[in-house]
Amino acid sequence: MVIRATSLFVTALLLGAAALPSSPDLGKKEGQCRRDEQGPSLLVDVEGLKDRQGSLKLEVYPANDEDFLADDNVLLNAGKVFRRVEVPVPQTGSVRLCIRVPGPGTYAVSLLHDRDGNRKFGWTVDGIGFSGNPKLGWSKPKAARVAVTTGAGPTLLSILMNYRSGLGVAPLKRKG
């Protein structure tokens, strides 16, 4: 009888637990850097942009294959790391983004160039890049290949963007 009452209580608790509502703003408040950020963060130089349209969406995940690129709602509801910064592509100059991380540690980072503004990756239109700049294939890269370790202050990182090239995705080939 005690076991049944306990299982009913746990079931009721789980059914009544408030899940985070889905929103494109999840992780943004936690990821936003302060002016002249000095805490644990990533300063990401964006290289190889195809053009200056749309927006850039930088995201930080746990550095393991199960959680890397997992649904943000699932990660946050499980108490796992997820951070996001989304900004319009600057019209001129070099591009550097800053994103805060919870503390020194190892993370996996993705960067989307959302050229069409639909807030999701479309391989025929958008660009994608990852920390560690792995060569991309038909599936997401392994978390170990994109893992980056941060310290107590800002950590510099460069991400090379990849765009559709034939049947795959690769950095743009520059002329000259």
mmCIF file with all atom_site columns, C-alpha atoms in Angstrom:
data_model
loop_
_atom_site.group_PDB
_atom_site.id
_atom_site.type_symbol
_atom_site.label_atom_id
_atom_site.label_alt_id
_atom_site.label_comp_id
_atom_site.label_asym_id
_atom_site.label_entity_id
_atom_site.label_seq_id
_atom_site.pdbx_PDB_ins_code
_atom_site.Cartn_x
_atom_site.Cartn_y
_atom_site.Cartn_z
_atom_site.occupancy
_atom_site.B_iso_or_equiv
_atom_site.pdbx_formal_charge
_atom_site.auth_seq_id
_atom_site.auth_comp_id
_atom_site.auth_asym_id
_atom_site.auth_atom_id
_atom_site.pdbx_PDB_model_num
ATOM 1   C CA . MET A 1 1   ? 0.000  0.000  0.000   1.00 0.00 ? 1   MET A CA 1
ATOM 2   C CA . VAL A 1 2   ? 2.865  2.395  0.800   1.00 0.00 ? 2   VAL A CA 1
ATOM 3   C CA . ILE A 1 3   ? 4.521  1.632  -2.541  1.00 0.00 ? 3   ILE A CA 1
ATOM 4   C CA . ARG A 1 4   ? 1.275  2.291  -4.432  1.00 0.00 ? 4   ARG A CA 1
ATOM 5   C CA . ALA A 1 5   ? 0.689  5.579  -2.587  1.00 0.00 ? 5   ALA A CA 1
ATOM 6   C CA . THR A 1 6   ? 4.270  6.621  -3.252  1.00 0.00 ? 6   THR A CA 1
ATOM 7   C CA . SER A 1 7   ? 4.012  5.816  -6.964  1.00 0.00 ? 7   SER A CA 1
ATOM 8   C CA . LEU A 1 8   ? 0.717  7.734  -7.208  1.00 0.00 ? 8   LEU A CA 1
ATOM 9   C CA . PHE A 1 9   ? 2.362  10.718 -5.515  1.00 0.00 ? 9   PHE A CA 1
ATOM 10  C CA . VAL A 1 10  ? 5.358  10.613 -7.883  1.00 0.00 ? 10  VAL A CA 1
ATOM 11  C CA . THR A 1 11  ? 3.039  10.312 -10.910 1.00 0.00 ? 11  THR A CA 1
ATOM 12  C CA . ALA A 1 12  ? 0.941  13.261 -9.730  1.00 0.00 ? 12  ALA A CA 1
ATOM 13  C CA . LEU A 1 13  ? 4.095  15.272 -9.088  1.00 0.00 ? 13  LEU A CA 1
ATOM 14  C CA . LEU A 1 14  ? 5.441  14.528 -12.562 1.00 0.00 ? 14  LEU A CA 1
ATOM 15  C CA . LEU A 1 15  ? 2.133  15.335 -14.260 1.00 0.00 ? 15  LEU A CA 1
ATOM 16  C CA . GLY A 1 16  ? 1.795  18.554 -12.308 1.00 0.00 ? 16  GLY A CA 1
ATOM 17  C CA . ALA A 1 17  ? 5.389  19.693 -12.829 1.00 0.00 ? 17  ALA A CA 1
ATOM 18  C CA . ALA A 1 18  ? 5.485  22.856 -14.887 1.00 0.00 ? 18  ALA A CA 1
ATOM 19  C CA . ALA A 1 19  ? 7.615  22.361 -17.982 1.00 0.00 ? 19  ALA A CA 1
ATOM 20  C CA . LEU A 1 20  ? 9.273  25.349 -19.598 1.00 0.00 ? 20  LEU A CA 1
ATOM 21  C CA . PRO A 1 21  ? 7.130  26.601 -22.448 1.00 0.00 ? 21  PRO A CA 1
ATOM 22  C CA . SER A 1 22  ? 8.804  26.477 -25.832 1.00 0.00 ? 22  SER A CA 1
ATOM 23  C CA . SER A 1 23  ? 10.249 29.818 -26.864 1.00 0.00 ? 23  SER A CA 1
ATOM 24  C CA . PRO A 1 24  ? 12.991 31.073 -29.201 1.00 0.00 ? 24  PRO A CA 1
ATOM 25  C CA . ASP A 1 25  ? 14.152 33.171 -26.243 1.00 0.00 ? 25  ASP A CA 1
ATOM 26  C CA . LEU A 1 26  ? 15.173 30.205 -24.052 1.00 0.00 ? 26  LEU A CA 1
ATOM 27  C CA . GLY A 1 27  ? 18.745 30.559 -22.835 1.00 0.00 ? 27  GLY A CA 1
ATOM 28  C CA . LYS A 1 28  ? 19.124 34.158 -24.033 1.00 0.00 ? 28  LYS A CA 1
ATOM 29  C CA . LYS A 1 29  ? 19.019 35.833 -20.625 1.00 0.00 ? 29  LYS A CA 1
ATOM 30  C CA . GLU A 1 30  ? 21.658 33.432 -19.270 1.00 0.00 ? 30  GLU A CA 1
ATOM 31  C CA . GLY A 1 31  ? 23.823 33.766 -22.377 1.00 0.00 ? 31  GLY A CA 1
ATOM 32  C CA . GLN A 1 32  ? 23.920 37.534 -22.678 1.00 0.00 ? 32  GLN A CA 1
ATOM 33  C CA . CYS A 1 33  ? 27.325 39.025 -21.884 1.00 0.00 ? 33  CYS A CA 1
ATOM 34  C CA . ARG A 1 34  ? 27.699 42.163 -19.820 1.00 0.00 ? 34  ARG A CA 1
ATOM 35  C CA . ARG A 1 35  ? 29.581 45.151 -21.192 1.00 0.00 ? 35  ARG A CA 1
ATOM 36  C CA . ASP A 1 36  ? 33.321 44.285 -21.053 1.00 0.00 ? 36  ASP A CA 1
ATOM 37  C CA . GLU A 1 37  ? 32.500 40.754 -19.815 1.00 0.00 ? 37  GLU A CA 1
ATOM 38  C CA . GLN A 1 38  ? 35.171 39.410 -17.455 1.00 0.00 ? 38  GLN A CA 1
ATOM 39  C CA . GLY A 1 39  ? 33.476 36.201 -16.283 1.00 0.00 ? 39  GLY A CA 1
ATOM 40  C CA . PRO A 1 40  ? 33.426 32.733 -17.875 1.00 0.00 ? 40  PRO A CA 1
ATOM 41  C CA . SER A 1 41  ? 32.434 33.324 -21.479 1.00 0.00 ? 41  SER A CA 1
ATOM 42  C CA . LEU A 1 42  ? 33.291 32.690 -25.101 1.00 0.00 ? 42  LEU A CA 1
ATOM 43  C CA . LEU A 1 43  ? 34.354 35.466 -27.462 1.00 0.00 ? 43  LEU A CA 1
ATOM 44  C CA . VAL A 1 44  ? 33.592 34.000 -30.878 1.00 0.00 ? 44  VAL A CA 1
ATOM 45  C CA . ASP A 1 45  ? 35.109 35.439 -34.043 1.00 0.00 ? 45  ASP A CA 1
ATOM 46  C CA . VAL A 1 46  ? 32.888 34.508 -37.010 1.00 0.00 ? 46  VAL A CA 1
ATOM 47  C CA . GLU A 1 47  ? 34.822 33.730 -40.203 1.00 0.00 ? 47  GLU A CA 1
ATOM 48  C CA . GLY A 1 48  ? 33.654 33.035 -43.761 1.00 0.00 ? 48  GLY A CA 1
ATOM 49  C CA . LEU A 1 49  ? 30.172 34.567 -43.808 1.00 0.00 ? 49  LEU A CA 1
ATOM 50  C CA . LYS A 1 50  ? 28.471 34.166 -47.186 1.00 0.00 ? 50  LYS A CA 1
ATOM 51  C CA . ASP A 1 51  ? 26.731 37.542 -46.905 1.00 0.00 ? 51  ASP A CA 1
ATOM 52  C CA . ARG A 1 52  ? 25.388 40.043 -44.395 1.00 0.00 ? 52  ARG A CA 1
ATOM 53  C CA . GLN A 1 53  ? 21.705 39.097 -44.379 1.00 0.00 ? 53  GLN A CA 1
ATOM 54  C CA . GLY A 1 54  ? 19.662 37.489 -41.619 1.00 0.00 ? 54  GLY A CA 1
ATOM 55  C CA . SER A 1 55  ? 20.842 36.730 -38.116 1.00 0.00 ? 55  SER A CA 1
ATOM 56  C CA . LEU A 1 56  ? 23.461 34.752 -36.216 1.00 0.00 ? 56  LEU A CA 1
ATOM 57  C CA . LYS A 1 57  ? 22.424 32.301 -33.508 1.00 0.00 ? 57  LYS A CA 1
ATOM 58  C CA . LEU A 1 58  ? 25.209 31.116 -31.196 1.00 0.00 ? 58  LEU A CA 1
ATOM 59  C CA . GLU A 1 59  ? 24.372 28.241 -28.821 1.00 0.00 ? 59  GLU A CA 1
ATOM 60  C CA . VAL A 1 60  ? 26.235 26.446 -26.034 1.00 0.00 ? 60  VAL A CA 1
ATOM 61  C CA . TYR A 1 61  ? 25.487 22.811 -25.083 1.00 0.00 ? 61  TYR A CA 1
ATOM 62  C CA . PRO A 1 62  ? 26.926 20.142 -22.787 1.00 0.00 ? 62  PRO A CA 1
ATOM 63  C CA . ALA A 1 63  ? 29.930 18.498 -24.488 1.00 0.00 ? 63  ALA A CA 1
ATOM 64  C CA . ASN A 1 64  ? 28.458 15.014 -24.873 1.00 0.00 ? 64  ASN A CA 1
ATOM 65  C CA . ASP A 1 65  ? 26.790 13.349 -27.860 1.00 0.00 ? 65  ASP A CA 1
ATOM 66  C CA . GLU A 1 66  ? 23.434 12.864 -26.146 1.00 0.00 ? 66  GLU A CA 1
ATOM 67  C CA . ASP A 1 67  ? 22.971 16.538 -25.241 1.00 0.00 ? 67  ASP A CA 1
ATOM 68  C CA . PHE A 1 68  ? 24.820 18.278 -28.087 1.00 0.00 ? 68  PHE A CA 1
ATOM 69  C CA . LEU A 1 69  ? 22.177 19.953 -30.323 1.00 0.00 ? 69  LEU A CA 1
ATOM 70  C CA . ALA A 1 70  ? 19.360 18.497 -28.190 1.00 0.00 ? 70  ALA A CA 1
ATOM 71  C CA . ASP A 1 71  ? 16.080 20.350 -27.781 1.00 0.00 ? 71  ASP A CA 1
ATOM 72  C CA . ASP A 1 72  ? 16.562 23.424 -25.588 1.00 0.00 ? 72  ASP A CA 1
ATOM 73  C CA . ASN A 1 73  ? 13.370 22.711 -23.606 1.00 0.00 ? 73  ASN A CA 1
ATOM 74  C CA . VAL A 1 74  ? 14.551 19.199 -22.768 1.00 0.00 ? 74  VAL A CA 1
ATOM 75  C CA . LEU A 1 75  ? 17.986 20.426 -21.669 1.00 0.00 ? 75  LEU A CA 1
ATOM 76  C CA . LEU A 1 76  ? 16.678 23.235 -19.477 1.00 0.00 ? 76  LEU A CA 1
ATOM 77  C CA . ASN A 1 77  ? 13.941 21.080 -17.919 1.00 0.00 ? 77  ASN A CA 1
ATOM 78  C CA . ALA A 1 78  ? 16.649 18.542 -17.014 1.00 0.00 ? 78  ALA A CA 1
ATOM 79  C CA . GLY A 1 79  ? 18.797 21.289 -15.435 1.00 0.00 ? 79  GLY A CA 1
ATOM 80  C CA . LYS A 1 80  ? 21.478 21.001 -18.126 1.00 0.00 ? 80  LYS A CA 1
ATOM 81  C CA . VAL A 1 81  ? 23.501 23.739 -19.776 1.00 0.00 ? 81  VAL A CA 1
ATOM 82  C CA . PHE A 1 82  ? 21.958 25.650 -22.654 1.00 0.00 ? 82  PHE A CA 1
ATOM 83  C CA . ARG A 1 83  ? 22.806 29.223 -23.647 1.00 0.00 ? 83  ARG A CA 1
ATOM 84  C CA . ARG A 1 84  ? 21.819 31.241 -26.710 1.00 0.00 ? 84  ARG A CA 1
ATOM 85  C CA . VAL A 1 85  ? 22.737 34.594 -28.245 1.00 0.00 ? 85  VAL A CA 1
ATOM 86  C CA . GLU A 1 86  ? 20.899 35.786 -31.345 1.00 0.00 ? 86  GLU A CA 1
ATOM 87  C CA . VAL A 1 87  ? 21.817 38.987 -33.196 1.00 0.00 ? 87  VAL A CA 1
ATOM 88  C CA . PRO A 1 88  ? 21.302 40.504 -36.631 1.00 0.00 ? 88  PRO A CA 1
ATOM 89  C CA . VAL A 1 89  ? 24.360 40.064 -38.872 1.00 0.00 ? 89  VAL A CA 1
ATOM 90  C CA . PRO A 1 90  ? 26.373 43.311 -38.705 1.00 0.00 ? 90  PRO A CA 1
ATOM 91  C CA . GLN A 1 91  ? 26.390 45.015 -42.111 1.00 0.00 ? 91  GLN A CA 1
ATOM 92  C CA . THR A 1 92  ? 30.126 45.751 -42.083 1.00 0.00 ? 92  THR A CA 1
ATOM 93  C CA . GLY A 1 93  ? 33.340 44.872 -40.286 1.00 0.00 ? 93  GLY A CA 1
ATOM 94  C CA . SER A 1 94  ? 34.528 41.810 -38.442 1.00 0.00 ? 94  SER A CA 1
ATOM 95  C CA . VAL A 1 95  ? 31.993 39.859 -36.412 1.00 0.00 ? 95  VAL A CA 1
ATOM 96  C CA . ARG A 1 96  ? 32.609 38.894 -32.777 1.00 0.00 ? 96  ARG A CA 1
ATOM 97  C CA . LEU A 1 97  ? 29.926 37.434 -30.526 1.00 0.00 ? 97  LEU A CA 1
ATOM 98  C CA . CYS A 1 98  ? 30.072 36.982 -26.773 1.00 0.00 ? 98  CYS A CA 1
ATOM 99  C CA . ILE A 1 99  ? 28.178 34.293 -24.867 1.00 0.00 ? 99  ILE A CA 1
ATOM 100 C CA . ARG A 1 100 ? 28.331 33.604 -21.140 1.00 0.00 ? 100 ARG A CA 1
ATOM 101 C CA . VAL A 1 101 ? 28.800 30.077 -19.816 1.00 0.00 ? 101 VAL A CA 1
ATOM 102 C CA . PRO A 1 102 ? 27.872 28.848 -16.321 1.00 0.00 ? 102 PRO A CA 1
ATOM 103 C CA . GLY A 1 103 ? 31.497 28.476 -15.247 1.00 0.00 ? 103 GLY A CA 1
ATOM 104 C CA . PRO A 1 104 ? 34.866 27.119 -16.282 1.00 0.00 ? 104 PRO A CA 1
ATOM 105 C CA . GLY A 1 105 ? 34.371 23.820 -18.081 1.00 0.00 ? 105 GLY A CA 1
ATOM 106 C CA . THR A 1 106 ? 34.020 22.052 -21.401 1.00 0.00 ? 106 THR A CA 1
ATOM 107 C CA . TYR A 1 107 ? 31.166 22.869 -23.764 1.00 0.00 ? 107 TYR A CA 1
ATOM 108 C CA . ALA A 1 108 ? 30.040 22.239 -27.355 1.00 0.00 ? 108 ALA A CA 1
ATOM 109 C CA . VAL A 1 109 ? 29.200 25.294 -29.460 1.00 0.00 ? 109 VAL A CA 1
ATOM 110 C CA . SER A 1 110 ? 27.151 25.756 -32.639 1.00 0.00 ? 110 SER A CA 1
ATOM 111 C CA . LEU A 1 111 ? 26.640 28.853 -34.772 1.00 0.00 ? 111 LEU A CA 1
ATOM 112 C CA . LEU A 1 112 ? 23.799 29.244 -37.273 1.00 0.00 ? 112 LEU A CA 1
ATOM 113 C CA . HIS A 1 113 ? 23.752 31.901 -40.006 1.00 0.00 ? 113 HIS A CA 1
ATOM 114 C CA . ASP A 1 114 ? 19.969 32.086 -40.390 1.00 0.00 ? 114 ASP A CA 1
ATOM 115 C CA . ARG A 1 115 ? 19.932 33.812 -43.770 1.00 0.00 ? 115 ARG A CA 1
ATOM 116 C CA . ASP A 1 116 ? 16.176 33.416 -44.358 1.00 0.00 ? 116 ASP A CA 1
ATOM 117 C CA . GLY A 1 117 ? 15.082 34.360 -40.827 1.00 0.00 ? 117 GLY A CA 1
ATOM 118 C CA . ASN A 1 118 ? 13.000 31.256 -40.113 1.00 0.00 ? 118 ASN A CA 1
ATOM 119 C CA . ARG A 1 119 ? 14.939 30.423 -36.885 1.00 0.00 ? 119 ARG A CA 1
ATOM 120 C CA . LYS A 1 120 ? 15.982 26.924 -37.987 1.00 0.00 ? 120 LYS A CA 1
ATOM 121 C CA . PHE A 1 121 ? 18.726 25.423 -40.121 1.00 0.00 ? 121 PHE A CA 1
ATOM 122 C CA . GLY A 1 122 ? 17.905 24.875 -43.768 1.00 0.00 ? 122 GLY A CA 1
ATOM 123 C CA . TRP A 1 123 ? 20.932 23.263 -45.393 1.00 0.00 ? 123 TRP A CA 1
ATOM 124 C CA . THR A 1 124 ? 20.135 24.696 -48.839 1.00 0.00 ? 124 THR A CA 1
ATOM 125 C CA . VAL A 1 125 ? 20.063 28.311 -47.596 1.00 0.00 ? 125 VAL A CA 1
ATOM 126 C CA . ASP A 1 126 ? 21.720 28.768 -44.205 1.00 0.00 ? 126 ASP A CA 1
ATOM 127 C CA . GLY A 1 127 ? 25.252 28.463 -42.886 1.00 0.00 ? 127 GLY A CA 1
ATOM 128 C CA . ILE A 1 128 ? 26.445 26.420 -39.913 1.00 0.00 ? 128 ILE A CA 1
ATOM 129 C CA . GLY A 1 129 ? 29.642 26.284 -37.906 1.00 0.00 ? 129 GLY A CA 1
ATOM 130 C CA . PHE A 1 130 ? 30.941 24.616 -34.767 1.00 0.00 ? 130 PHE A CA 1
ATOM 131 C CA . SER A 1 131 ? 33.669 25.142 -32.228 1.00 0.00 ? 131 SER A CA 1
ATOM 132 C CA . GLY A 1 132 ? 36.763 23.230 -33.335 1.00 0.00 ? 132 GLY A CA 1
ATOM 133 C CA . ASN A 1 133 ? 35.760 23.761 -36.999 1.00 0.00 ? 133 ASN A CA 1
ATOM 134 C CA . PRO A 1 134 ? 35.327 20.057 -37.845 1.00 0.00 ? 134 PRO A CA 1
ATOM 135 C CA . LYS A 1 135 ? 34.879 18.895 -41.416 1.00 0.00 ? 135 LYS A CA 1
ATOM 136 C CA . LEU A 1 136 ? 31.146 18.332 -41.795 1.00 0.00 ? 136 LEU A CA 1
ATOM 137 C CA . GLY A 1 137 ? 29.400 15.284 -43.193 1.00 0.00 ? 137 GLY A CA 1
ATOM 138 C CA . TRP A 1 138 ? 25.777 14.119 -43.349 1.00 0.00 ? 138 TRP A CA 1
ATOM 139 C CA . SER A 1 139 ? 25.293 14.009 -39.581 1.00 0.00 ? 139 SER A CA 1
ATOM 140 C CA . LYS A 1 140 ? 26.063 16.269 -36.679 1.00 0.00 ? 140 LYS A CA 1
ATOM 141 C CA . PRO A 1 141 ? 29.693 16.231 -35.554 1.00 0.00 ? 141 PRO A CA 1
ATOM 142 C CA . LYS A 1 142 ? 30.655 14.291 -32.439 1.00 0.00 ? 142 LYS A CA 1
ATOM 143 C CA . ALA A 1 143 ? 30.668 16.436 -29.308 1.00 0.00 ? 143 ALA A CA 1
ATOM 144 C CA . ALA A 1 144 ? 34.309 15.519 -28.620 1.00 0.00 ? 144 ALA A CA 1
ATOM 145 C CA . ARG A 1 145 ? 35.285 17.088 -31.981 1.00 0.00 ? 145 ARG A CA 1
ATOM 146 C CA . VAL A 1 146 ? 33.660 20.409 -31.118 1.00 0.00 ? 146 VAL A CA 1
ATOM 147 C CA . ALA A 1 147 ? 34.426 20.542 -27.392 1.00 0.00 ? 147 ALA A CA 1
ATOM 148 C CA . VAL A 1 148 ? 35.982 23.770 -26.136 1.00 0.00 ? 148 VAL A CA 1
ATOM 149 C CA . THR A 1 149 ? 37.330 24.332 -22.625 1.00 0.00 ? 149 THR A CA 1
ATOM 150 C CA . THR A 1 150 ? 36.735 27.670 -20.953 1.00 0.00 ? 150 THR A CA 1
ATOM 151 C CA . GLY A 1 151 ? 38.456 29.260 -17.997 1.00 0.00 ? 151 GLY A CA 1
ATOM 152 C CA . ALA A 1 152 ? 37.365 31.749 -15.351 1.00 0.00 ? 152 ALA A CA 1
ATOM 153 C CA . GLY A 1 153 ? 37.412 34.640 -17.870 1.00 0.00 ? 153 GLY A CA 1
ATOM 154 C CA . PRO A 1 154 ? 36.682 35.133 -21.576 1.00 0.00 ? 154 PRO A CA 1
ATOM 155 C CA . THR A 1 155 ? 37.990 32.413 -23.919 1.00 0.00 ? 155 THR A CA 1
ATOM 156 C CA . LEU A 1 156 ? 38.698 33.318 -27.544 1.00 0.00 ? 156 LEU A CA 1
ATOM 157 C CA . LEU A 1 157 ? 37.307 31.054 -30.241 1.00 0.00 ? 157 LEU A CA 1
ATOM 158 C CA . SER A 1 158 ? 37.054 31.246 -34.028 1.00 0.00 ? 158 SER A CA 1
ATOM 159 C CA . ILE A 1 159 ? 34.245 29.544 -35.947 1.00 0.00 ? 159 ILE A CA 1
ATOM 160 C CA . LEU A 1 160 ? 34.427 29.046 -39.722 1.00 0.00 ? 160 LEU A CA 1
ATOM 161 C CA . MET A 1 161 ? 31.011 29.033 -41.381 1.00 0.00 ? 161 MET A CA 1
ATOM 162 C CA . ASN A 1 162 ? 29.954 26.252 -43.763 1.00 0.00 ? 162 ASN A CA 1
ATOM 163 C CA . TYR A 1 163 ? 27.363 26.511 -46.545 1.00 0.00 ? 163 TYR A CA 1
ATOM 164 C CA . ARG A 1 164 ? 25.841 24.164 -49.102 1.00 0.00 ? 164 ARG A CA 1
ATOM 165 C CA . SER A 1 165 ? 28.429 23.041 -51.612 1.00 0.00 ? 165 SER A CA 1
ATOM 166 C CA . GLY A 1 166 ? 27.202 20.429 -54.075 1.00 0.00 ? 166 GLY A CA 1
ATOM 167 C CA . LEU A 1 167 ? 25.633 17.652 -52.027 1.00 0.00 ? 167 LEU A CA 1
ATOM 168 C CA . GLY A 1 168 ? 27.311 18.619 -48.758 1.00 0.00 ? 168 GLY A CA 1
ATOM 169 C CA . VAL A 1 169 ? 28.283 21.615 -46.669 1.00 0.00 ? 169 VAL A CA 1
ATOM 170 C CA . ALA A 1 170 ? 31.737 23.193 -46.551 1.00 0.00 ? 170 ALA A CA 1
ATOM 171 C CA . PRO A 1 171 ? 33.459 26.554 -46.080 1.00 0.00 ? 171 PRO A CA 1
ATOM 172 C CA . LEU A 1 172 ? 33.101 28.880 -49.049 1.00 0.00 ? 172 LEU A CA 1
ATOM 173 C CA . LYS A 1 173 ? 35.939 28.828 -51.535 1.00 0.00 ? 173 LYS A CA 1
ATOM 174 C CA . ARG A 1 174 ? 37.341 32.324 -51.878 1.00 0.00 ? 174 ARG A CA 1
ATOM 175 C CA . LYS A 1 175 ? 38.589 33.561 -55.246 1.00 0.00 ? 175 LYS A CA 1
ATOM 176 C CA . GLY A 1 176 ? 42.099 35.007 -55.432 1.00 0.00 ? 176 GLY A CA 1
#
